[in-house]
Short mmCIF file of C-alpha atoms in Angstrom, two decimals:
data_model
loop_
_atom_site.label_atom_id
_atom_site.label_comp_id
_atom_site.label_asym_id
_atom_site.label_seq_id
_atom_site.Cartn_x
_atom_site.Cartn_y
_atom_site.Cartn_z
CA MET A 25 12.06 -15.34 -24.44
CA ASN A 26 11.51 -18.34 -26.88
CA LYS A 27 8.14 -19.74 -27.85
CA SER A 28 8.27 -22.60 -25.35
CA ILE A 29 8.89 -20.20 -22.44
CA ARG A 30 5.98 -18.00 -23.62
CA THR A 31 3.63 -21.01 -23.69
CA ARG A 32 4.73 -21.99 -20.13
CA ALA A 33 4.28 -18.45 -19.00
CA LEU A 34 0.58 -18.55 -20.39
CA THR A 35 -0.13 -21.86 -18.86
CA GLY A 36 1.40 -21.00 -15.60
CA THR A 37 3.63 -24.13 -15.28
CA ALA A 38 6.74 -22.02 -15.24
CA LEU A 39 5.37 -20.36 -12.10
CA ALA A 40 5.22 -23.53 -10.02
CA LEU A 41 8.58 -23.93 -8.41
CA ALA A 42 7.88 -26.92 -6.17
CA VAL A 43 4.14 -27.51 -6.45
CA SER A 44 3.17 -30.66 -8.39
CA THR A 45 -0.54 -30.46 -9.16
CA VAL A 46 -3.44 -28.08 -8.78
CA LEU A 47 -4.95 -28.69 -5.33
CA SER A 48 -8.66 -29.51 -4.94
CA ALA A 49 -11.20 -27.09 -3.57
CA CYS A 50 -10.91 -26.60 0.16
CA GLY A 51 -13.47 -28.74 2.07
CA GLY A 52 -14.66 -30.70 -1.00
CA GLU A 53 -17.68 -30.36 -3.21
CA GLU A 54 -20.20 -30.18 -0.32
CA LYS A 55 -18.36 -27.26 1.33
CA ALA A 56 -17.84 -25.49 -1.98
CA SER A 57 -21.66 -25.73 -2.45
CA SER A 58 -22.47 -24.40 0.96
CA ASP A 59 -20.02 -21.53 0.46
CA ALA A 60 -21.65 -20.71 -2.86
CA LYS A 61 -25.15 -20.64 -1.33
CA ALA A 62 -23.85 -18.52 1.57
CA GLU A 63 -22.45 -15.90 -0.68
CA GLY A 64 -25.19 -16.12 -3.33
CA ALA A 65 -22.70 -17.49 -5.93
CA GLN A 66 -23.92 -18.00 -9.42
CA SER A 67 -22.09 -20.60 -11.41
CA THR A 68 -21.69 -20.56 -15.12
CA LYS A 69 -19.83 -23.95 -15.17
CA PRO A 70 -19.70 -27.10 -13.01
CA ALA A 71 -17.39 -26.72 -10.11
CA THR A 72 -14.29 -28.10 -11.67
CA ALA A 73 -10.88 -26.83 -10.93
CA VAL A 74 -9.90 -23.71 -12.87
CA LYS A 75 -6.40 -23.62 -14.42
CA GLN A 76 -4.21 -20.71 -13.37
CA PRO A 77 -7.37 -18.66 -12.48
CA LEU A 78 -7.66 -14.85 -12.67
CA VAL A 79 -9.98 -12.99 -10.30
CA ALA A 80 -11.67 -9.72 -11.31
CA SER A 81 -13.66 -7.67 -8.70
CA PHE A 82 -16.77 -5.76 -9.63
CA ASP A 83 -19.28 -3.69 -7.47
CA GLY A 84 -20.75 -6.44 -5.18
CA GLY A 85 -18.80 -9.50 -6.35
CA LEU A 86 -15.98 -11.52 -7.96
CA TYR A 87 -15.49 -13.01 -11.46
CA ILE A 88 -13.27 -16.12 -11.69
CA LEU A 89 -11.71 -16.45 -15.13
CA ASP A 90 -9.85 -19.38 -16.71
CA GLY A 91 -6.21 -18.18 -16.96
CA GLU A 92 -5.73 -19.59 -20.39
CA SER A 93 -9.01 -18.89 -22.28
CA LEU A 94 -10.21 -16.06 -20.03
CA GLU A 95 -13.56 -17.85 -20.07
CA LEU A 96 -15.79 -16.81 -17.10
CA ARG A 97 -16.02 -19.83 -14.89
CA LYS A 98 -17.89 -18.48 -11.99
CA THR A 99 -19.52 -15.44 -10.45
CA ILE A 100 -19.42 -15.00 -6.71
CA ASP A 101 -21.67 -12.49 -5.10
CA LEU A 102 -19.85 -10.60 -2.27
CA PRO A 103 -21.25 -7.20 -1.17
CA GLY A 104 -19.05 -4.18 -0.63
CA PHE A 105 -15.87 -2.87 -2.17
CA ASN A 106 -13.54 -5.88 -2.44
CA ARG A 107 -9.80 -5.91 -3.34
CA VAL A 108 -7.90 -8.94 -4.71
CA ASN A 109 -4.30 -10.12 -4.45
CA PRO A 110 -2.39 -13.33 -5.04
CA ALA A 111 -2.18 -15.53 -1.90
CA GLY A 112 1.18 -17.05 -3.01
CA ASP A 113 0.22 -20.43 -4.18
CA GLU A 114 -1.38 -22.04 -7.31
CA ASP A 115 -4.99 -21.95 -6.08
CA HIS A 116 -5.79 -19.09 -3.73
CA VAL A 117 -6.41 -15.34 -3.74
CA VAL A 118 -6.80 -13.04 -0.83
CA VAL A 119 -9.82 -10.94 -0.87
CA SER A 120 -9.95 -7.78 1.16
CA THR A 121 -13.58 -7.14 2.39
CA ASP A 122 -15.31 -4.72 4.72
CA ALA A 123 -14.73 -7.13 7.61
CA GLY A 124 -11.20 -8.32 7.00
CA PHE A 125 -9.07 -10.50 4.76
CA ARG A 126 -10.84 -13.69 3.23
CA VAL A 127 -9.12 -16.49 1.30
CA LEU A 128 -10.80 -17.46 -1.95
CA ASP A 129 -9.95 -20.91 -3.44
CA ALA A 130 -9.94 -19.54 -6.93
CA ALA A 131 -9.13 -22.83 -8.58
CA GLY A 132 -11.97 -24.50 -6.73
CA GLN A 133 -14.24 -21.52 -7.18
CA ALA A 134 -15.36 -21.07 -3.66
CA LEU A 135 -14.62 -18.75 -0.70
CA THR A 136 -12.96 -20.74 2.21
CA ASP A 137 -13.53 -20.36 5.91
CA ILE A 138 -10.11 -18.94 6.32
CA GLU A 139 -10.56 -15.31 7.48
CA TYR A 140 -8.35 -12.67 9.21
CA LYS A 141 -10.94 -10.30 10.63
CA GLY A 142 -10.19 -6.64 11.26
CA ALA A 143 -11.24 -3.24 10.07
CA LYS A 144 -9.59 -1.76 6.99
CA PRO A 145 -7.65 -4.74 5.54
CA GLY A 146 -4.70 -3.29 3.52
CA HIS A 147 -1.63 -4.52 1.92
CA VAL A 148 -0.98 -8.16 0.93
CA VAL A 149 2.72 -8.84 0.31
CA ARG A 150 4.30 -12.17 -0.93
CA HIS A 151 8.02 -12.61 -0.60
CA ALA A 152 10.39 -15.58 0.10
CA GLY A 153 7.67 -18.10 0.31
CA ARG A 154 5.61 -16.14 2.88
CA THR A 155 2.58 -13.87 2.75
CA ALA A 156 2.11 -10.88 4.95
CA LEU A 157 -1.20 -9.16 5.70
CA PHE A 158 -1.45 -5.73 7.21
CA THR A 159 -4.71 -4.68 8.82
CA ASP A 160 -4.86 -0.87 8.89
CA GLY A 161 -7.67 -0.64 11.45
CA THR A 162 -5.76 -2.56 14.04
CA GLY A 163 -2.11 -2.35 13.10
CA GLU A 164 -2.01 -6.20 13.23
CA VAL A 165 0.33 -8.17 10.88
CA ASN A 166 -0.20 -11.75 10.09
CA VAL A 167 2.40 -13.85 8.19
CA PHE A 168 1.80 -17.34 6.89
CA ASP A 169 3.11 -20.08 4.55
CA PRO A 170 0.67 -19.90 1.54
CA ALA A 171 1.28 -23.68 1.05
CA ASP A 172 -0.62 -24.27 4.31
CA LEU A 173 -3.85 -22.88 2.76
CA SER A 174 -4.41 -26.18 0.92
CA SER A 175 -5.55 -27.74 4.14
CA GLY A 176 -8.63 -25.60 4.26
CA LYS A 177 -7.68 -24.45 7.73
CA LYS A 178 -6.27 -21.17 8.95
CA PRO A 179 -2.41 -21.44 8.76
CA LYS A 180 -0.34 -21.35 11.93
CA GLY A 181 1.57 -18.25 11.30
CA ARG A 182 3.40 -15.21 12.87
CA THR A 183 1.40 -12.31 14.26
CA TYR A 184 2.83 -8.98 15.20
CA ALA A 185 0.94 -5.87 16.62
CA SER A 186 2.16 -2.52 15.58
CA ALA A 187 2.49 0.09 18.38
CA GLU A 188 -0.35 2.03 16.73
CA ALA A 189 -2.87 1.33 14.10
CA HIS A 190 -2.06 3.07 10.72
CA HIS A 191 -2.29 2.41 6.96
CA GLY A 192 0.88 0.32 6.73
CA VAL A 193 2.61 -2.58 5.12
CA ALA A 194 4.86 -5.51 6.23
CA ILE A 195 7.14 -8.03 4.59
CA GLU A 196 8.98 -11.02 5.94
CA LEU A 197 12.54 -11.64 4.61
CA ALA A 198 14.09 -15.05 3.86
CA ASN A 199 15.93 -15.06 7.18
CA GLY A 200 12.84 -14.55 9.22
CA GLU A 201 13.25 -10.76 9.72
CA LEU A 202 10.15 -8.67 9.57
CA LEU A 203 10.02 -5.24 8.18
CA SER A 204 6.97 -3.27 9.22
CA THR A 205 6.00 0.33 8.86
CA LEU A 206 5.71 2.92 11.76
CA GLY A 207 3.02 5.56 12.32
CA THR A 208 -0.42 6.54 13.46
CA GLU A 209 -3.67 7.19 11.76
CA GLU A 210 -2.67 10.89 11.53
CA LYS A 211 1.09 10.52 10.65
CA ARG A 212 3.32 7.74 9.18
CA THR A 213 7.01 8.11 9.73
CA GLY A 214 9.03 5.13 8.66
CA ALA A 215 9.85 1.49 9.29
CA LEU A 216 11.55 -0.95 11.73
CA VAL A 217 12.92 -4.48 11.33
CA LEU A 218 12.39 -7.22 13.89
CA ASP A 219 14.14 -10.60 14.18
CA LYS A 220 12.33 -13.97 14.42
CA ASP A 221 11.55 -13.36 18.09
CA ASP A 222 10.26 -9.74 17.45
CA LYS A 223 13.37 -8.19 18.85
CA GLU A 224 14.04 -4.73 17.17
CA LEU A 225 17.13 -4.81 14.89
CA ALA A 226 16.88 -1.56 12.96
CA ARG A 227 14.64 1.54 12.68
CA ASN A 228 14.46 4.51 10.46
CA GLU A 229 11.88 7.36 10.94
CA LYS A 230 12.99 9.67 8.24
CA CYS A 231 10.40 8.53 5.76
CA PRO A 232 7.31 10.84 6.03
CA GLY A 233 4.10 9.37 4.69
CA VAL A 234 5.70 5.90 4.30
CA HIS A 235 3.54 3.84 1.78
CA GLY A 236 3.98 0.65 -0.20
CA GLU A 237 6.84 -1.76 -0.65
CA ALA A 238 8.74 -3.86 -3.22
CA ALA A 239 11.55 -6.22 -3.17
CA ALA A 240 14.56 -5.96 -5.65
CA ARG A 241 17.26 -8.44 -6.51
CA ASN A 242 19.31 -9.70 -3.58
CA GLU A 243 16.47 -8.93 -1.22
CA ALA A 244 16.76 -5.13 -1.25
CA ILE A 245 13.44 -3.90 0.17
CA GLY A 246 12.10 -0.41 -0.72
CA VAL A 247 9.35 1.45 0.98
CA GLY A 248 8.06 4.75 -0.38
CA CYS A 249 8.31 8.20 1.27
CA GLU A 250 6.95 11.65 0.51
CA ASP A 251 10.58 12.79 -0.15
CA GLY A 252 12.16 9.69 -1.73
CA ILE A 253 12.54 6.10 -0.85
CA LEU A 254 13.83 4.11 2.01
CA ILE A 255 15.89 0.95 1.24
CA TYR A 256 16.60 -1.88 3.65
CA LYS A 257 19.47 -4.25 2.70
CA ASP A 258 21.98 -6.24 4.64
CA GLY A 259 20.72 -5.22 8.02
CA LYS A 260 20.54 -1.39 7.57
CA PHE A 261 18.39 1.36 6.12
CA THR A 262 19.48 3.78 3.45
CA LYS A 263 17.42 6.83 2.43
CA VAL A 264 17.43 7.85 -1.28
CA GLU A 265 16.31 11.40 -1.48
CA ALA A 266 13.86 12.66 -4.15
CA PRO A 267 14.98 15.55 -6.31
CA ASP A 268 12.01 17.68 -5.23
CA ASP A 269 11.18 18.79 -1.67
CA TYR A 270 7.87 16.78 -2.09
CA GLY A 271 8.59 13.90 -4.37
CA ARG A 272 6.25 11.13 -3.26
CA ILE A 273 6.86 7.52 -4.12
CA GLY A 274 3.75 5.66 -2.85
CA ASN A 275 3.49 2.68 -5.15
CA GLN A 276 6.40 0.30 -6.24
CA ALA A 277 6.97 -2.87 -8.25
CA GLY A 278 9.98 -5.00 -7.89
CA SER A 279 11.65 -7.92 -9.62
CA ASP A 280 13.91 -10.69 -8.27
CA VAL A 281 16.14 -10.39 -11.36
CA SER A 282 16.65 -6.59 -11.37
CA PRO A 283 18.29 -4.33 -8.73
CA VAL A 284 15.99 -1.50 -9.91
CA LEU A 285 12.58 -0.81 -8.37
CA LEU A 286 9.87 0.78 -10.40
CA GLY A 287 7.85 3.48 -8.51
CA ASP A 288 5.34 6.30 -9.26
CA TYR A 289 6.31 9.88 -8.68
CA LYS A 290 4.11 12.75 -7.48
CA THR A 291 5.20 16.38 -6.61
CA ASP A 292 2.01 18.18 -5.84
CA ALA A 293 1.13 17.82 -2.12
CA GLU A 294 -2.07 19.94 -2.40
CA ALA A 295 -3.61 18.17 -5.42
CA GLU A 296 -6.96 16.44 -4.93
CA LEU A 297 -5.67 13.97 -7.56
CA GLU A 298 -2.32 14.32 -9.23
CA ARG A 299 -1.96 12.60 -12.56
CA PRO A 300 1.78 12.25 -12.98
CA THR A 301 3.60 11.48 -16.26
CA ARG A 302 6.90 10.61 -14.60
CA ILE A 303 7.81 7.44 -13.05
CA SER A 304 10.84 6.67 -10.73
CA LEU A 305 13.42 4.04 -11.23
CA ILE A 306 15.42 3.31 -8.01
CA ASP A 307 18.75 1.52 -8.23
CA THR A 308 19.06 -0.30 -4.88
CA GLU A 309 22.69 -1.14 -5.46
CA LYS A 310 23.90 2.32 -6.44
CA LYS A 311 21.34 4.02 -4.25
CA LYS A 312 20.30 6.37 -7.01
CA LEU A 313 16.98 7.52 -8.25
CA ARG A 314 16.13 8.34 -11.89
CA LEU A 315 12.99 10.03 -13.21
CA VAL A 316 11.60 9.12 -16.62
CA ASP A 317 8.76 11.10 -18.27
CA LEU A 318 6.46 8.77 -20.21
CA GLY A 319 4.41 11.46 -21.90
CA THR A 320 1.33 9.95 -20.47
CA SER A 321 -0.22 9.69 -16.98
CA TYR A 322 -1.06 6.40 -15.19
CA SER A 323 -2.60 5.21 -12.00
CA PHE A 324 -1.58 3.17 -9.02
CA ARG A 325 -2.88 -0.01 -10.76
CA SER A 326 -0.62 0.60 -13.68
CA LEU A 327 2.68 -0.63 -12.38
CA ALA A 328 4.15 -4.19 -12.82
CA ARG A 329 7.23 -6.11 -13.87
CA GLY A 330 7.95 -8.47 -16.73
CA PRO A 331 9.69 -11.97 -16.59
CA GLU A 332 13.08 -10.46 -17.33
CA GLY A 333 12.74 -7.56 -15.05
CA GLU A 334 11.17 -5.17 -17.57
CA ALA A 335 9.43 -2.16 -15.95
CA LEU A 336 5.82 -2.08 -17.23
CA VAL A 337 3.44 0.88 -17.00
CA LEU A 338 -0.16 0.98 -18.28
CA GLY A 339 -0.63 4.50 -19.37
CA THR A 340 -3.78 6.53 -19.91
CA ASP A 341 -2.86 6.49 -23.62
CA GLY A 342 -4.19 2.92 -23.55
CA ALA A 343 -0.59 1.32 -24.00
CA VAL A 344 1.63 -0.83 -21.85
CA HIS A 345 4.94 0.95 -21.85
CA VAL A 346 7.83 -1.62 -21.71
CA ILE A 347 10.79 0.11 -20.08
CA ASP A 348 14.47 -0.92 -19.60
CA PRO A 349 14.87 -0.39 -15.90
CA ALA A 350 18.64 0.10 -16.15
CA SER A 351 18.55 2.74 -18.90
CA GLY A 352 15.09 4.16 -18.43
CA LYS A 353 14.49 3.81 -22.24
CA THR A 354 11.08 2.82 -23.50
CA GLU A 355 11.67 -0.22 -25.58
CA LYS A 356 8.17 -0.55 -26.94
CA LYS A 357 4.49 0.44 -26.51
CA ILE A 358 1.90 -2.14 -26.65
CA SER A 359 -1.58 -0.62 -27.40
CA VAL A 360 -4.24 -2.62 -25.47
CA VAL A 361 -7.31 -0.26 -24.58
CA GLY A 362 -8.53 3.15 -25.60
CA THR A 363 -7.49 6.42 -23.93
CA TRP A 364 -8.75 6.83 -20.38
CA GLN A 365 -8.59 9.10 -17.33
CA GLU A 366 -8.00 8.20 -13.81
CA PRO A 367 -11.12 8.87 -11.74
CA LEU A 368 -11.08 11.13 -8.68
CA ASP A 369 -12.33 8.38 -6.34
CA TRP A 370 -9.64 5.67 -5.91
CA GLN A 371 -12.33 2.96 -5.54
CA GLN A 372 -13.81 3.69 -8.97
CA PRO A 373 -12.84 1.32 -11.95
CA ARG A 374 -10.02 2.16 -14.29
CA PRO A 375 -7.92 -0.04 -16.56
CA THR A 376 -5.74 -2.31 -14.50
CA LEU A 377 -2.57 -4.22 -15.27
CA PHE A 378 -1.66 -7.66 -13.79
CA VAL A 379 1.23 -9.66 -15.10
CA ARG A 380 2.07 -13.38 -14.78
CA GLY A 381 5.03 -14.80 -16.52
CA GLY A 382 5.14 -13.50 -20.09
CA THR A 383 1.49 -12.51 -20.22
CA ALA A 384 0.00 -9.19 -19.37
CA TYR A 385 -3.68 -9.10 -18.44
CA VAL A 386 -5.33 -5.72 -18.88
CA SER A 387 -8.91 -4.82 -17.85
CA ASP A 388 -11.05 -2.41 -19.86
CA PRO A 389 -13.92 -1.37 -17.65
CA ASN A 390 -15.40 0.85 -20.36
CA LYS A 391 -15.89 -2.18 -22.62
CA LYS A 392 -16.35 -4.75 -19.75
CA ALA A 393 -13.43 -6.55 -21.12
CA VAL A 394 -10.26 -8.26 -20.02
CA HIS A 395 -7.33 -8.90 -22.61
CA ALA A 396 -4.35 -11.21 -22.39
CA ILE A 397 -1.24 -9.92 -24.13
CA ASP A 398 2.04 -11.64 -25.12
CA LEU A 399 4.62 -9.29 -23.74
CA GLU A 400 7.27 -10.47 -26.20
CA THR A 401 5.38 -10.07 -29.33
CA GLY A 402 3.02 -7.46 -28.23
CA LYS A 403 -0.01 -9.39 -29.73
CA GLU A 404 -3.20 -10.11 -28.20
CA ILE A 405 -3.61 -13.85 -27.11
CA THR A 406 -7.32 -13.61 -26.23
CA SER A 407 -9.96 -11.48 -24.68
CA VAL A 408 -13.23 -11.81 -22.92
CA THR A 409 -16.34 -9.50 -22.45
CA LEU A 410 -17.90 -9.83 -19.04
CA PRO A 411 -21.37 -9.05 -17.72
CA ARG A 412 -20.25 -6.09 -15.75
CA SER A 413 -17.35 -3.63 -15.67
CA THR A 414 -14.59 -4.86 -13.40
CA ASN A 415 -12.39 -2.89 -10.90
CA GLU A 416 -9.40 -4.83 -9.67
CA LEU A 417 -7.76 -7.72 -11.51
CA SER A 418 -5.41 -10.28 -9.97
CA GLY A 419 -4.75 -14.04 -9.95
CA VAL A 420 -2.85 -16.99 -8.40
CA VAL A 421 0.92 -16.63 -8.41
CA ALA A 422 3.07 -19.34 -6.90
CA GLY A 423 6.70 -19.51 -6.10
CA HIS A 424 7.44 -15.83 -5.40
#
């Protein structure tokens, strides 16, 4: 990656495929002000648009950071345990709250009125210009075009009701097919695929404990199982078995430029918390699974992909491991934070990796810090110290 490409990666212009300018805050200044008062927001800057914002959650609220300088631009009070994911455009982030999914205008620094209510909001998936929300408490799937969020009104999208509520995930493909998981609150079994009219096209229920998803090159979709991974491509499912009887792949990261998916890998079904040192690399074209031992453990917030398809893992050794997904070779290790251990409670803070373009953003809860790292050079671009320790870290990502 040359210098100009790295610069574009940092500023975020390379991410905008067809979007011209940063959109204004939903509803204008008056609405932003009323939202801020409603949520107890505390501004550190006037309400001007934030460039390529990052959003970090903390216990009881959200920090909005400038994507270039990492300067804290606004603090929004939001009680409860909140999760954050890119909405799929240049302005918005989806916040999972106790009451459902809420849309945050991160560029405009205000929560919008757009809300998808429902208990246990779960996975947020962006693919082919569409964003899919899965509400675990109801089994409802909502799919919309993130470009429609700029209107400030709830997008007219697709809704699908799962047969039963469960901790699931859904993704809409470029041709309008919808892949969604199958299961109940007690047992998850696999996935099905529906056409644009919700007519079932394919089904596979040989994926116990199905969890997570990722898309590889040529739109190969992988969903994790407790004994391998299930791949959907060209209208059919293929199961890639794990080398162990219990070989759970529950979290994955994909890249449009690589046929290989990056996954975690756990083998102890009885562990209160397994801290694995091996990752899985699944070749969706050859239908083969490779295990690579990193020599350090990691967490479910440790997996990401680089601009050229690199597999990235933030280890408990404090380094970002840059791995060639084709060979499994670790090309370099970028030291970012100190050593750490994954907490037993999955909702407790731990260092988190978020990648946008050629920049890796890493949170360091122990030091209340967030760092921006150039993936090519391995050097720190900038860092910031925040008032409180953060938990999740995300930001706007357009054009995926």
